[in-house]
Amino acid sequence: MPMKIGSNDFKDRVEEGINDSFMRKAVAGAQERMGSRRQDAADQLGNWEDWRSHGEEIRQHVLEHLDYYLKELSDNIASRGGHVFFAQTPAEANEYIKNVVESKGAKKVVKSKSMVTEEINLNSYLEEAGCEVTETDLGEYILQVDDHDPPSHIVVPALHKNKEQIRDVFTEKLGYQKTEKPEELAAHARAVLRQKFLEADIGITGCNFAVAETGSFCLVTNEGNADLVTALPKTQITVMGMERIVPTFVELEVLVSLLTRSAVGQKLTSYITVLTGPREQNEADGPEEFHLVIVDNGRSNILGSEFQSILQCIRCGACINACPVYRHIGGHSYGSIYSGPIGAVLTPLLGGYEENKELPYASTLCGACTEVCPVKIPLHGLLLKHREQIVEKEGKAPISEKLAMKAFGLGAASPFLYKLGTKMAPTAMNPFVSGNTISKGPGPLKAWTEIREFPAPHKERFRDWFKNREKDGDA
Amino acid sequence: MTGSITNREKFLNQISSQLGRQPITGKVERPVWRFQPQKEVLKNASQDELLTILKDQCLNIHTSLYITDKNNLSAVLKNEIEAYGGSVLAGKDNRFKEWGLDFLLNSEIEFEEWDYTQGRENILRAERAGIGLVVSELTLAESGTIVLYADKDKGRMVSFLPENLIALIPKSSLVPRMTQAAEQMRSEHLKGNQVSSCVQFITGPSNSADIELNLVVGVHGPVRATYIVINDL
Ligand code: SF4
């Protein structure tokens, strides 16, 4: 699926989210569990703030020297016999991958979880070319089997589904005959997918981090599906967002530790696999041919801008798990494969303001996201910057702060949240603040005071939207 | 064989121009980092302390742990193999003989070695085997992680396709955490020793929490895992 998901109308999506009571309960419970596991994992280290600062300094250094490290990476991959393709646009990436697939006469593709391939809509592209593409991460597989239901969380994609729904989907689509017990559902998926792994001609993966000095890259999973994707098919294609790189193994290790603790509260996940080039001569497993596709897709425009720090992101999802707005509206409301605070910042940058101008308002600016981010991205500051820019461009806010809060089920008149919001606002706003109210003012203040009606509701379920959608090009 | 690089210059120039500078032509030195918290973790722990930490961590990662010595290794391993049942697949590894594991090699049990000359047949063997047997090259106490370097004699799938995993862990392979493994991998690289095409950091059996955040152990990889620490190695 492309980056964009769900109905076009922000209000509709939010309303659907709020009305989905299973989803809301699931999200609230998940946030609590994942949030507390993350907190424990951080506390165990005793000096988590130093870890975050180290993560931040590594990511900042890499971004400032990104061209250098990408050059080093590609030279080293080529010297190990791998092929590197730099793709500025989704079309370039998809075309290259399709050509590789076609040159192999391949029909069967297995994939491990990769946000960037979702971003460029690779699956539909390959399916049009006549390939069977199978997602092998359990969560992603469930969504794929359910007619491409969109993901609602970057780490736990099927968070919005309960086990009964999953059982029904498996029964309908896979002829599954057992109960809704997670063990039985997973065992069924294991058996079906094992066969897919063994038959596949091509394995496609994302990339958690590439290592410039050795031309390596690293995959982090608990299921181990990435290990099969990279060991069994003859050809492997790895797709990475261009910023996902570190100088050496030494920095890799730090970021992996930050990722696993922040994402799932584990010291390390069950499988962390560092791959370099294709298989060596005489190795009997691993790919004979290896391709790395490095994707820009709008990222370079963020470099050098006031939003550059968002490229430090390691996709851990901690900000999502901490966000009170996500808790109320769920992942689908963001209308993007990237939800929560990271989504609210990143989606407008990659997809443009036109279709995403409400997203920066999906925040109370309480700062919980910024506090948990393992690489110290000032998330709520960036959301505020977005609001400033949108107001400047549009002359007014697309949605008022008060109405937004009401829509998110957080109560328009919640003085606590309102105060939190204003507390986090830049000091530049102070001249316009009198007592407890904000008067109309220029720039950012407008975003807080302008009131606009929501567009009239226009119902279209995700499923219908997906059925009806025309090929939705490159998001 | 050297691989190809396509579209690089334009792509990188776009980056440098966005960053408001010329493309970098010289070498960028890695900065001296202001923070290095990873070096502080379990800094002065002895091998015995590391072993205790590993033992505790095994409870978190659904992994059985046995501690033995070289003399008893054979018996402990044989027991565990019998408990799991099924045939055993392992890499070709001289250490089995050195450690007195003759029962593996003289076909007292169903035992197969990875044999690269047989190509893809190895995958089918791994699929059939009940137990994958590996030797941990480095063992990370903090997380309970074994480290495997794939090569022609040690296929990637030995540790993966069989339903059960048994890892032999020489006590001397214990280090505090992934930091030491990363440093070692880097220093080997700098000495001119090419890093393995596949380095696996494995922490217990495979699992997933994708269904309502319920933990399911054993998804794509092994369903059960056992570590056997050898005290005097
Ligand atoms: S913005 Fe920070 S907290 Fe959110 S996903 Fe990215 S790294 Fe994690």
XYZ file of C-alpha atoms and ligand atoms in Angstrom:
716
model
C 0.000 0.000 0.000
C 1.160 3.553 -0.501
C 2.032 5.787 2.412
C -1.495 7.142 2.386
C -4.169 4.883 3.878
C -7.879 5.085 4.573
C -10.554 7.612 3.718
C -9.519 11.025 2.502
C -11.246 12.894 5.228
C -9.401 13.422 8.465
C -12.530 13.933 10.533
C -14.080 10.723 9.223
C -11.022 8.738 10.065
C -10.904 10.145 13.554
C -14.577 9.481 14.073
C -14.208 5.902 12.954
C -11.300 5.439 15.284
C -13.126 6.815 18.267
C -16.195 4.705 17.540
C -14.238 1.484 17.316
C -14.426 0.387 20.917
C -12.366 -2.797 20.607
C -9.647 -0.887 18.883
C -9.633 1.836 21.519
C -9.427 -0.643 24.342
C -6.714 -2.593 22.576
C -4.719 0.529 21.912
C -5.018 1.759 25.473
C -3.948 -1.606 26.868
C -1.104 -1.950 24.404
C 0.152 1.523 25.121
C 0.246 0.775 28.788
C 2.053 -2.522 28.417
C 4.517 -1.387 25.830
C 5.053 1.894 27.605
C 5.831 0.267 30.916
C 8.080 -2.352 29.349
C 9.995 0.407 27.632
C 10.270 2.324 30.875
C 11.606 -0.740 32.722
C 14.126 -1.445 29.989
C 15.311 2.145 30.113
C 15.466 2.247 33.904
C 17.490 -0.964 34.077
C 20.396 0.800 32.448
C 20.479 3.498 35.085
C 21.861 6.129 32.707
C 19.237 6.186 29.989
C 19.712 9.894 29.369
C 23.329 9.258 28.386
C 22.152 6.527 26.038
C 19.683 8.888 24.424
C 22.319 11.579 24.078
C 24.661 9.088 22.489
C 21.948 7.955 20.088
C 21.284 11.551 19.201
C 24.926 12.433 18.584
C 25.422 9.396 16.362
C 22.333 10.137 14.293
C 23.176 13.837 13.987
C 26.715 13.114 12.865
C 25.485 10.663 10.245
C 22.912 13.074 8.831
C 25.488 15.849 8.553
C 27.772 13.516 6.589
C 25.148 11.426 4.894
C 26.584 11.619 1.379
C 29.959 10.459 2.683
C 28.587 7.457 4.519
C 26.328 6.406 1.655
C 29.304 6.502 -0.667
C 31.363 4.410 1.716
C 28.494 1.965 2.141
C 27.932 1.513 -1.574
C 31.655 1.073 -2.319
C 31.911 -1.608 0.320
C 28.805 -3.437 -0.831
C 30.052 -3.446 -4.408
C 33.425 -4.782 -3.311
C 31.619 -7.690 -1.655
C 29.789 -8.377 -4.889
C 26.469 -6.679 -4.107
C 24.646 -4.256 -6.405
C 23.559 -0.838 -5.215
C 20.858 1.253 -6.813
C 20.160 4.821 -5.700
C 16.511 5.737 -6.250
C 15.378 9.314 -5.881
C 11.731 8.486 -6.491
C 9.441 5.554 -5.715
C 9.030 5.016 -9.452
C 12.778 4.556 -9.888
C 12.972 2.119 -6.992
C 9.974 0.086 -8.135
C 11.143 -0.040 -11.721
C 14.586 -1.273 -10.711
C 13.190 -3.943 -8.427
C 10.729 -5.059 -11.063
C 13.550 -5.374 -13.575
C 15.565 -7.535 -11.208
C 12.536 -9.718 -10.557
C 11.768 -10.047 -14.256
C 15.359 -10.762 -15.202
C 15.189 -13.771 -12.897
C 11.889 -14.903 -14.363
C 10.712 -14.832 -10.757
C 7.089 -15.188 -9.749
C 7.220 -15.712 -5.999
C 8.390 -13.073 -3.579
C 8.599 -13.268 0.213
C 9.023 -10.115 2.242
C 9.960 -9.225 5.767
C 8.523 -6.104 7.318
C 9.622 -2.910 5.667
C 8.017 0.501 6.056
C 9.877 1.980 3.136
C 8.517 -0.609 0.693
C 5.031 0.298 1.930
C 5.910 3.925 1.403
C 6.773 3.315 -2.251
C 3.855 0.905 -2.773
C 6.157 -1.837 -3.994
C 3.765 -4.735 -3.412
C 1.091 -3.540 -5.821
C 3.757 -2.756 -8.357
C 5.090 -6.304 -8.210
C 1.636 -7.829 -8.120
C 0.778 -5.970 -11.301
C 3.859 -7.459 -12.836
C 2.353 -10.865 -12.108
C 4.213 -11.757 -8.903
C 2.802 -13.348 -5.795
C 4.080 -11.229 -2.906
C 3.822 -12.655 0.604
C 4.391 -10.641 3.754
C 5.948 -12.912 6.373
C 5.897 -10.865 9.555
C 2.902 -12.339 11.390
C 1.166 -8.998 11.893
C 1.724 -7.926 8.308
C 0.619 -11.319 7.054
C -2.669 -11.042 8.946
C -3.307 -7.656 7.367
C -2.384 -8.890 3.920
C -4.708 -11.883 4.181
C -7.480 -9.530 5.286
C -7.576 -7.805 1.889
C -4.702 -5.470 2.691
C -6.111 -3.912 5.827
C -3.762 -0.990 6.582
C -1.340 -1.166 9.532
C -2.159 0.904 12.596
C 1.193 0.816 14.392
C 4.731 0.738 12.990
C 5.874 -2.021 15.357
C 2.638 -3.971 15.913
C 0.840 -3.512 12.573
C -2.314 -5.494 13.423
C -2.811 -3.937 16.843
C -6.358 -2.889 15.939
C -7.531 -6.472 15.338
C -8.658 -8.921 17.991
C -8.031 -12.642 17.881
C -11.607 -13.469 16.940
C -11.380 -11.205 13.918
C -8.099 -12.818 12.960
C -9.603 -16.270 13.318
C -12.501 -15.264 11.060
C -10.151 -13.886 8.442
C -8.038 -17.046 8.523
C -11.158 -19.204 8.296
C -12.526 -17.290 5.350
C -9.314 -16.874 3.410
C -7.111 -19.782 4.423
C -9.600 -22.506 5.307
C -8.406 -22.382 8.907
C -10.377 -24.661 11.224
C -9.061 -24.120 14.717
C -9.815 -21.676 17.511
C -8.922 -18.056 18.157
C -6.019 -19.025 20.429
C -2.984 -16.964 19.381
C -0.761 -20.089 19.534
C -2.973 -21.937 17.068
C -3.315 -18.968 14.761
C 0.443 -18.464 14.780
C 1.123 -22.156 14.200
C -1.137 -22.082 11.166
C 0.636 -19.042 9.772
C 3.964 -20.743 10.458
C 3.004 -23.772 8.407
C 1.603 -21.782 5.479
C 4.508 -19.382 5.428
C 7.202 -22.064 5.757
C 6.069 -23.363 2.394
C 6.149 -19.868 0.887
C 9.709 -19.391 2.123
C 10.840 -22.624 0.565
C 9.254 -21.840 -2.795
C 10.238 -18.184 -3.091
C 12.566 -16.976 -5.844
C 13.109 -13.532 -4.364
C 13.403 -12.247 -0.799
C 12.744 -8.586 -0.092
C 13.635 -6.934 3.208
C 13.807 -3.512 4.725
C 16.864 -2.344 6.611
C 17.029 -1.347 10.237
C 20.548 0.007 9.903
C 23.268 -0.184 7.293
C 26.923 -0.113 8.350
C 29.060 2.069 6.085
C 32.488 0.750 7.041
C 31.811 -2.853 6.077
C 28.891 -2.598 3.644
C 26.711 -4.564 6.034
C 23.143 -4.133 7.126
C 21.168 -5.317 10.068
C 17.678 -6.764 10.517
C 15.949 -6.827 13.883
C 13.007 -9.197 14.510
C 11.521 -11.484 17.123
C 9.938 -13.950 14.736
C 13.028 -14.560 12.664
C 11.154 -14.188 9.394
C 13.859 -11.908 8.041
C 16.363 -14.734 8.518
C 14.355 -16.992 6.245
C 13.738 -14.235 3.694
C 17.489 -13.687 3.444
C 18.606 -17.323 3.573
C 16.333 -19.283 1.264
C 15.571 -17.344 -1.962
C 18.343 -17.115 -4.548
C 18.010 -13.376 -4.955
C 17.733 -10.843 -2.183
C 16.663 -7.237 -2.542
C 16.964 -4.929 0.435
C 15.284 -1.542 0.394
C 16.461 1.159 2.781
C 15.475 4.721 3.509
C 18.647 6.650 2.786
C 19.092 7.892 6.346
C 19.161 4.470 8.003
C 22.919 4.174 8.267
C 25.688 4.222 10.877
C 29.474 4.542 10.518
C 30.637 1.244 12.063
C 29.575 -1.829 14.051
C 30.321 0.131 17.210
C 27.529 2.625 16.553
C 25.272 -0.079 15.139
C 25.262 -1.827 18.460
C 24.206 1.300 20.343
C 21.307 1.997 18.023
C 20.160 -1.613 18.090
C 20.119 -1.471 21.897
C 18.125 1.768 21.818
C 15.728 0.288 19.285
C 14.941 -2.989 21.018
C 14.524 -1.393 24.430
C 12.380 1.433 23.121
C 10.258 -0.635 20.760
C 9.475 -3.702 22.824
C 11.291 -3.308 26.135
C 13.673 -6.159 25.345
C 17.413 -6.078 25.927
C 17.752 -7.521 22.450
C 15.100 -9.083 20.238
C 15.345 -12.808 19.442
C 16.985 -12.275 16.085
C 19.439 -9.596 15.146
C 21.114 -10.511 11.912
C 23.995 -8.663 10.299
C 24.347 -9.436 6.609
C 27.138 -8.493 4.245
C 26.886 -9.024 0.495
C 25.642 -12.199 -1.168
C 26.656 -15.666 0.078
C 30.335 -16.518 -0.177
C 31.534 -19.098 -2.621
C 30.691 -22.553 -1.237
C 28.059 -21.368 1.170
C 24.954 -23.458 0.672
C 22.402 -20.928 1.902
C 22.024 -17.171 1.656
C 21.330 -15.302 -1.594
C 23.452 -15.790 -4.683
C 22.696 -12.253 -5.688
C 22.229 -9.216 -3.486
C 20.769 -5.830 -4.374
C 20.482 -2.816 -2.114
C 18.048 -0.100 -3.164
C 18.601 3.197 -1.349
C 15.499 5.393 -1.428
C 15.251 9.172 -1.108
C 11.513 9.788 -1.765
C 11.482 13.279 -0.299
C 13.977 12.707 2.484
C 16.680 14.899 0.991
C 14.273 17.857 1.040
C 14.101 17.497 4.801
C 17.887 17.699 5.113
C 19.082 21.188 5.851
C 15.570 22.249 6.867
C 14.295 22.945 10.350
C 12.823 19.430 10.275
C 16.137 17.642 9.733
C 16.073 15.998 13.146
C 13.097 13.835 12.139
C 15.540 11.861 9.999
C 17.232 10.722 13.206
C 14.222 8.430 13.714
C 14.933 4.721 14.202
C 11.239 3.690 13.896
C 10.905 2.313 17.403
C 7.325 3.451 17.943
C 7.958 4.664 21.510
C 6.426 8.045 20.698
C 3.299 6.289 19.441
C 2.992 4.304 22.644
C 3.277 7.472 24.699
C 0.810 9.618 22.781
C -2.568 10.458 24.380
C -4.046 11.419 21.026
C -3.048 8.120 19.386
C -4.632 6.406 22.354
C -7.961 8.018 21.562
C -8.059 7.912 17.806
C -5.946 4.851 16.888
C -3.456 4.465 14.071
C -5.795 4.544 11.090
C -6.914 8.068 11.844
C -3.580 9.408 10.729
C -4.321 8.271 7.186
C -0.724 7.166 6.767
C 1.359 4.079 7.355
C 3.253 6.299 9.786
C 0.973 7.057 12.722
C 1.356 8.737 16.094
C 3.750 11.618 16.653
C 6.354 10.313 14.196
C 3.594 10.052 11.587
C 2.210 13.482 12.339
C 5.646 14.981 11.737
C 6.897 12.791 8.904
C 3.800 12.270 6.758
C 3.335 15.945 5.849
C 7.042 16.148 4.983
C 6.975 13.134 2.669
C 3.413 13.525 1.390
C 3.004 17.318 1.380
C 0.793 19.622 3.421
C -2.094 19.575 0.977
C -3.405 16.189 2.056
C -1.979 16.127 5.544
C -2.445 19.543 6.979
C -4.567 18.368 9.899
C -1.981 15.875 11.112
C 0.184 18.332 13.049
C -2.940 19.120 15.046
C -3.234 15.517 16.188
C -1.276 16.349 19.299
C -1.830 17.970 22.642
C 1.766 19.178 22.540
C 2.168 17.553 25.926
C 5.673 16.475 25.039
C 5.395 12.840 26.139
C 6.692 11.767 22.708
C 9.750 13.966 22.931
C 10.502 12.628 26.368
C 10.599 8.974 25.304
C 12.273 9.334 21.909
C 15.540 7.359 22.151
C 17.328 9.668 19.718
C 15.985 12.874 21.231
C 13.930 14.165 18.344
C 12.058 17.268 19.553
C 8.791 15.859 18.232
C 6.294 18.264 19.711
C 8.511 21.176 18.744
C 8.432 19.921 15.156
C 4.645 19.622 15.283
C 4.465 23.218 16.339
C 6.778 24.214 13.486
C 4.433 22.450 11.089
C 1.503 24.387 12.468
C 3.377 27.628 12.004
C 4.158 26.816 8.405
C 0.644 25.667 7.609
C -0.894 28.771 9.088
C 1.564 30.932 7.226
C 0.731 29.191 3.971
C -3.005 28.945 4.388
C -3.588 32.104 6.304
C -5.417 30.083 8.925
C -5.322 26.782 10.723
C -7.105 23.893 9.020
C -8.602 22.875 12.303
C -8.720 24.644 15.605
C -6.869 23.403 18.588
C -10.041 23.274 20.645
C -12.011 21.429 18.033
C -9.154 19.073 17.438
C -9.016 18.173 21.092
C -12.754 17.663 21.118
C -12.585 15.463 18.050
C -9.858 13.403 19.659
C -12.114 12.770 22.605
C -9.865 14.700 24.917
C -12.406 17.364 25.789
C -12.289 20.826 24.276
C -12.183 22.584 27.553
C -9.590 20.468 29.271
C -7.667 23.229 30.995
C -4.906 20.784 31.836
C -4.167 19.848 28.263
C -4.656 23.368 27.093
C -2.168 24.590 29.622
C 0.268 21.878 28.725
C -0.060 22.980 25.131
C 0.608 26.595 25.830
C 3.418 25.775 28.177
C 5.222 24.032 25.386
C 4.629 26.820 22.896
C 7.643 28.912 21.968
C 8.286 31.921 24.092
C 7.671 34.086 21.062
C 4.003 33.611 21.794
C 4.132 35.180 25.173
C 3.357 38.765 24.157
C -0.034 37.621 22.998
C -0.934 35.676 26.062
C -3.004 37.619 28.506
C -4.073 35.927 31.664
C -5.380 32.494 30.850
C -6.569 33.179 27.340
C -4.748 33.578 24.102
C -5.665 36.536 21.976
C -5.541 36.502 18.227
C -2.044 37.044 17.005
C 0.137 36.489 13.991
C 1.795 33.279 12.894
C 1.525 30.382 15.267
C -1.097 32.000 17.423
C -3.634 31.793 14.686
C -3.379 28.074 14.820
C -4.568 28.225 18.350
C -7.375 30.675 18.032
C -8.895 30.339 14.622
C -11.996 28.182 14.531
C -13.099 26.379 11.439
C -15.929 23.956 11.017
C -15.090 20.395 10.138
C -16.134 19.310 6.696
C -19.407 17.398 6.583
C -18.966 13.718 7.389
C -18.523 11.503 4.426
C -18.609 7.839 5.254
C -16.341 5.413 3.528
C -14.961 2.423 5.280
C -11.304 1.553 4.875
C -12.226 -1.688 3.234
C -14.427 0.080 0.715
C -11.811 2.662 0.155
C -9.306 -0.022 -0.617
C -11.678 -1.812 -2.908
C -12.567 1.356 -4.743
C -9.260 3.014 -4.828
C -7.602 3.503 -8.120
C -3.968 2.669 -8.123
C -2.885 5.339 -5.787
C 0.494 6.029 -7.366
C 3.357 7.023 -5.215
C 2.534 8.568 -1.949
C 33.355 -10.165 -8.293
C 32.569 -6.498 -7.893
C 28.965 -5.375 -7.938
C 27.466 -2.390 -9.709
C 26.573 1.059 -8.362
C 23.890 3.004 -10.225
C 22.702 6.649 -10.040
C 25.012 7.493 -7.194
C 26.470 10.836 -8.111
C 23.260 12.700 -8.720
C 21.730 11.232 -5.594
C 24.629 12.197 -3.358
C 24.939 15.664 -4.896
C 21.341 16.320 -4.026
C 22.184 15.470 -0.419
C 25.233 17.686 -0.196
C 23.453 20.573 -1.852
C 20.550 20.271 0.577
C 23.071 20.315 3.387
C 24.409 23.536 1.881
C 27.908 22.371 1.097
C 30.140 20.756 -1.499
C 30.272 16.948 -1.729
C 32.747 15.523 0.759
C 35.888 14.319 -1.000
C 38.269 13.586 1.864
C 37.875 11.227 4.757
C 35.446 11.901 7.572
C 36.877 10.888 10.913
C 34.438 9.390 13.359
C 34.073 11.914 16.137
C 35.191 11.167 19.657
C 31.712 10.620 21.062
C 30.747 12.677 24.061
C 28.771 9.799 25.522
C 29.747 6.127 25.707
C 27.293 4.623 28.160
C 27.517 1.162 26.619
C 31.017 0.670 27.992
C 29.819 1.062 31.552
C 27.408 -1.872 31.501
C 28.747 -4.827 33.557
C 32.138 -3.230 33.226
C 34.038 -5.137 35.877
C 31.988 -8.297 35.992
C 33.941 -11.552 36.314
C 33.169 -14.605 34.176
C 31.304 -16.093 37.129
C 29.200 -12.990 37.524
C 28.470 -12.975 33.829
C 27.360 -16.571 34.057
C 24.930 -15.714 36.856
C 23.525 -12.895 34.754
C 23.130 -15.219 31.780
C 21.365 -17.738 33.958
C 18.864 -15.170 35.196
C 18.297 -13.785 31.737
C 17.469 -17.250 30.399
C 14.314 -17.139 32.519
C 13.192 -14.083 30.553
C 13.854 -15.594 27.163
C 12.132 -18.974 27.548
C 15.393 -20.853 27.334
C 16.610 -23.792 29.424
C 20.134 -23.531 30.714
C 22.497 -26.290 31.867
C 25.918 -25.760 33.313
C 28.372 -28.608 33.026
C 32.035 -29.343 32.396
C 33.844 -30.993 29.541
C 33.733 -34.395 31.212
C 29.997 -34.427 31.556
C 29.146 -32.549 28.401
C 28.487 -35.676 26.429
C 25.945 -36.984 28.936
C 24.164 -33.658 29.364
C 23.909 -33.111 25.625
C 22.745 -36.636 24.957
C 20.030 -36.266 27.549
C 18.768 -33.069 26.062
C 18.789 -34.509 22.554
C 16.754 -37.453 23.733
C 14.345 -35.202 25.550
C 13.680 -33.187 22.405
C 13.700 -36.177 20.063
C 14.395 -36.241 16.337
C 17.596 -36.137 14.362
C 20.366 -33.622 14.931
C 21.866 -31.262 12.362
C 25.052 -29.333 13.081
C 27.757 -27.445 11.287
C 30.971 -29.223 10.419
C 32.937 -28.447 13.534
C 36.176 -29.958 14.857
C 35.274 -28.955 18.351
C 32.770 -31.790 18.669
C 35.625 -34.260 18.497
C 37.896 -32.180 20.726
C 35.177 -32.006 23.332
C 34.646 -35.744 23.350
C 31.247 -35.759 21.708
C 31.940 -39.046 19.965
C 28.372 -40.206 20.329
C 27.423 -37.628 17.699
C 30.038 -38.703 15.231
C 29.866 -42.485 15.541
C 26.180 -42.562 14.645
C 24.834 -43.615 18.025
C 22.109 -41.140 17.223
C 20.792 -39.740 13.962
C 23.279 -36.987 13.274
C 24.005 -35.010 10.110
C 26.575 -32.384 9.330
C 26.125 -29.382 7.083
C 27.883 -30.267 3.864
C 28.186 -27.422 1.383
C 29.050 -29.766 -1.462
C 25.457 -30.963 -1.269
C 24.095 -27.486 -1.947
C 20.388 -27.061 -1.403
C 20.026 -30.574 -0.026
C 21.237 -28.993 3.235
C 18.057 -26.952 3.479
C 15.936 -30.061 3.168
C 18.035 -31.731 5.850
C 17.530 -28.773 8.142
C 13.805 -28.944 7.481
C 13.769 -32.619 8.453
C 15.980 -32.328 11.518
C 14.390 -32.127 14.953
C 17.319 -30.327 16.545
C 19.820 -27.748 15.327
C 23.088 -27.906 17.272
C 25.417 -24.879 17.301
C 28.437 -23.580 19.182
C 28.232 -19.995 20.383
C 31.293 -17.998 19.330
C 30.501 -15.166 21.702
C 27.827 -15.079 24.346
C 26.239 -11.867 25.552
C 25.396 -12.211 29.235
C 23.167 -9.164 29.560
C 20.682 -10.260 26.913
C 21.293 -14.030 26.887
C 22.402 -13.953 23.277
C 24.534 -16.411 21.326
C 26.541 -15.204 18.325
C 27.075 -17.333 15.217
C 29.208 -16.566 12.178
C 28.011 -18.373 9.074
C 30.529 -19.900 6.679
C 30.692 -22.763 4.240
C 30.695 -25.350 7.018
C 28.211 -23.598 9.240
C 25.062 -22.844 7.319
C 22.686 -20.133 8.402
C 19.726 -22.464 8.615
C 21.225 -24.910 11.136
C 20.070 -22.637 13.905
C 16.791 -21.907 12.289
C 14.763 -24.548 10.497
C 14.794 -27.367 13.087
C 12.101 -27.052 15.722
C 14.573 -27.178 18.615
C 17.840 -25.346 19.108
C 20.701 -26.460 21.344
C 23.644 -24.105 21.765
C 26.940 -25.159 23.347
C 28.477 -22.236 25.166
C 32.105 -22.312 26.303
C 32.184 -20.218 29.443
C 35.131 -18.293 28.048
C 32.870 -16.995 25.267
C 30.898 -14.890 27.778
C 31.181 -11.119 27.419
C 29.037 -8.442 29.077
C 26.952 -7.362 26.125
C 26.658 -6.654 22.401
C 29.193 -3.846 22.791
C 32.085 -6.316 23.036
C 30.839 -8.314 20.077
C 30.617 -5.172 17.959
C 34.112 -4.114 18.976
C 35.497 -7.511 18.150
C 33.781 -7.598 14.773
C 35.156 -4.183 13.968
C 38.689 -4.934 15.032
C 38.720 -8.106 12.926
C 37.544 -6.062 9.982
C 40.266 -3.481 10.538
C 42.844 -6.271 10.626
C 41.735 -7.187 7.138
C 39.614 -10.195 8.077
C 36.403 -9.951 6.161
C 33.269 -10.155 8.289
C 31.102 -13.237 7.742
C 28.318 -12.869 5.185
C 25.851 -13.548 7.978
C 26.304 -12.899 11.686
C 23.370 -14.076 13.784
C 22.662 -12.763 17.257
C 20.127 -15.219 18.618
C 18.311 -14.732 21.899
C 16.156 -17.722 22.778
C 13.459 -19.228 20.555
C 11.569 -17.210 17.973
C 8.417 -15.466 19.132
C 5.758 -12.945 18.260
C 3.377 -10.647 20.079
C 1.481 -9.608 16.985
C -1.886 -11.040 18.097
C -3.333 -8.847 20.837
C 0.189 -8.501 22.241
C 0.014 -12.109 23.457
C 3.405 -13.716 23.429
C 3.558 -16.761 21.193
C 6.834 -18.652 21.396
C 8.017 -20.385 18.244
C 6.897 -18.561 15.140
C 9.203 -18.920 12.170
C 12.306 -20.239 13.849
C 12.813 -22.747 16.682
C 10.019 -23.326 19.148
C 12.314 -24.365 22.015
C 15.893 -23.488 22.924
C 18.493 -24.878 25.324
C 21.865 -23.425 26.259
C 24.584 -25.705 27.655
C 27.422 -23.795 29.292
C 30.739 -25.625 29.523
C 32.505 -24.402 32.622
C 36.059 -25.427 31.826
C 36.196 -24.256 28.227
S 10.390 9.620 16.484
Fe 11.683 8.797 18.128
S 10.261 7.699 19.439
Fe 9.160 8.024 17.504
S 9.557 6.206 16.290
Fe 11.149 7.657 15.748
S 12.861 7.182 17.115
Fe 11.058 6.192 17.985
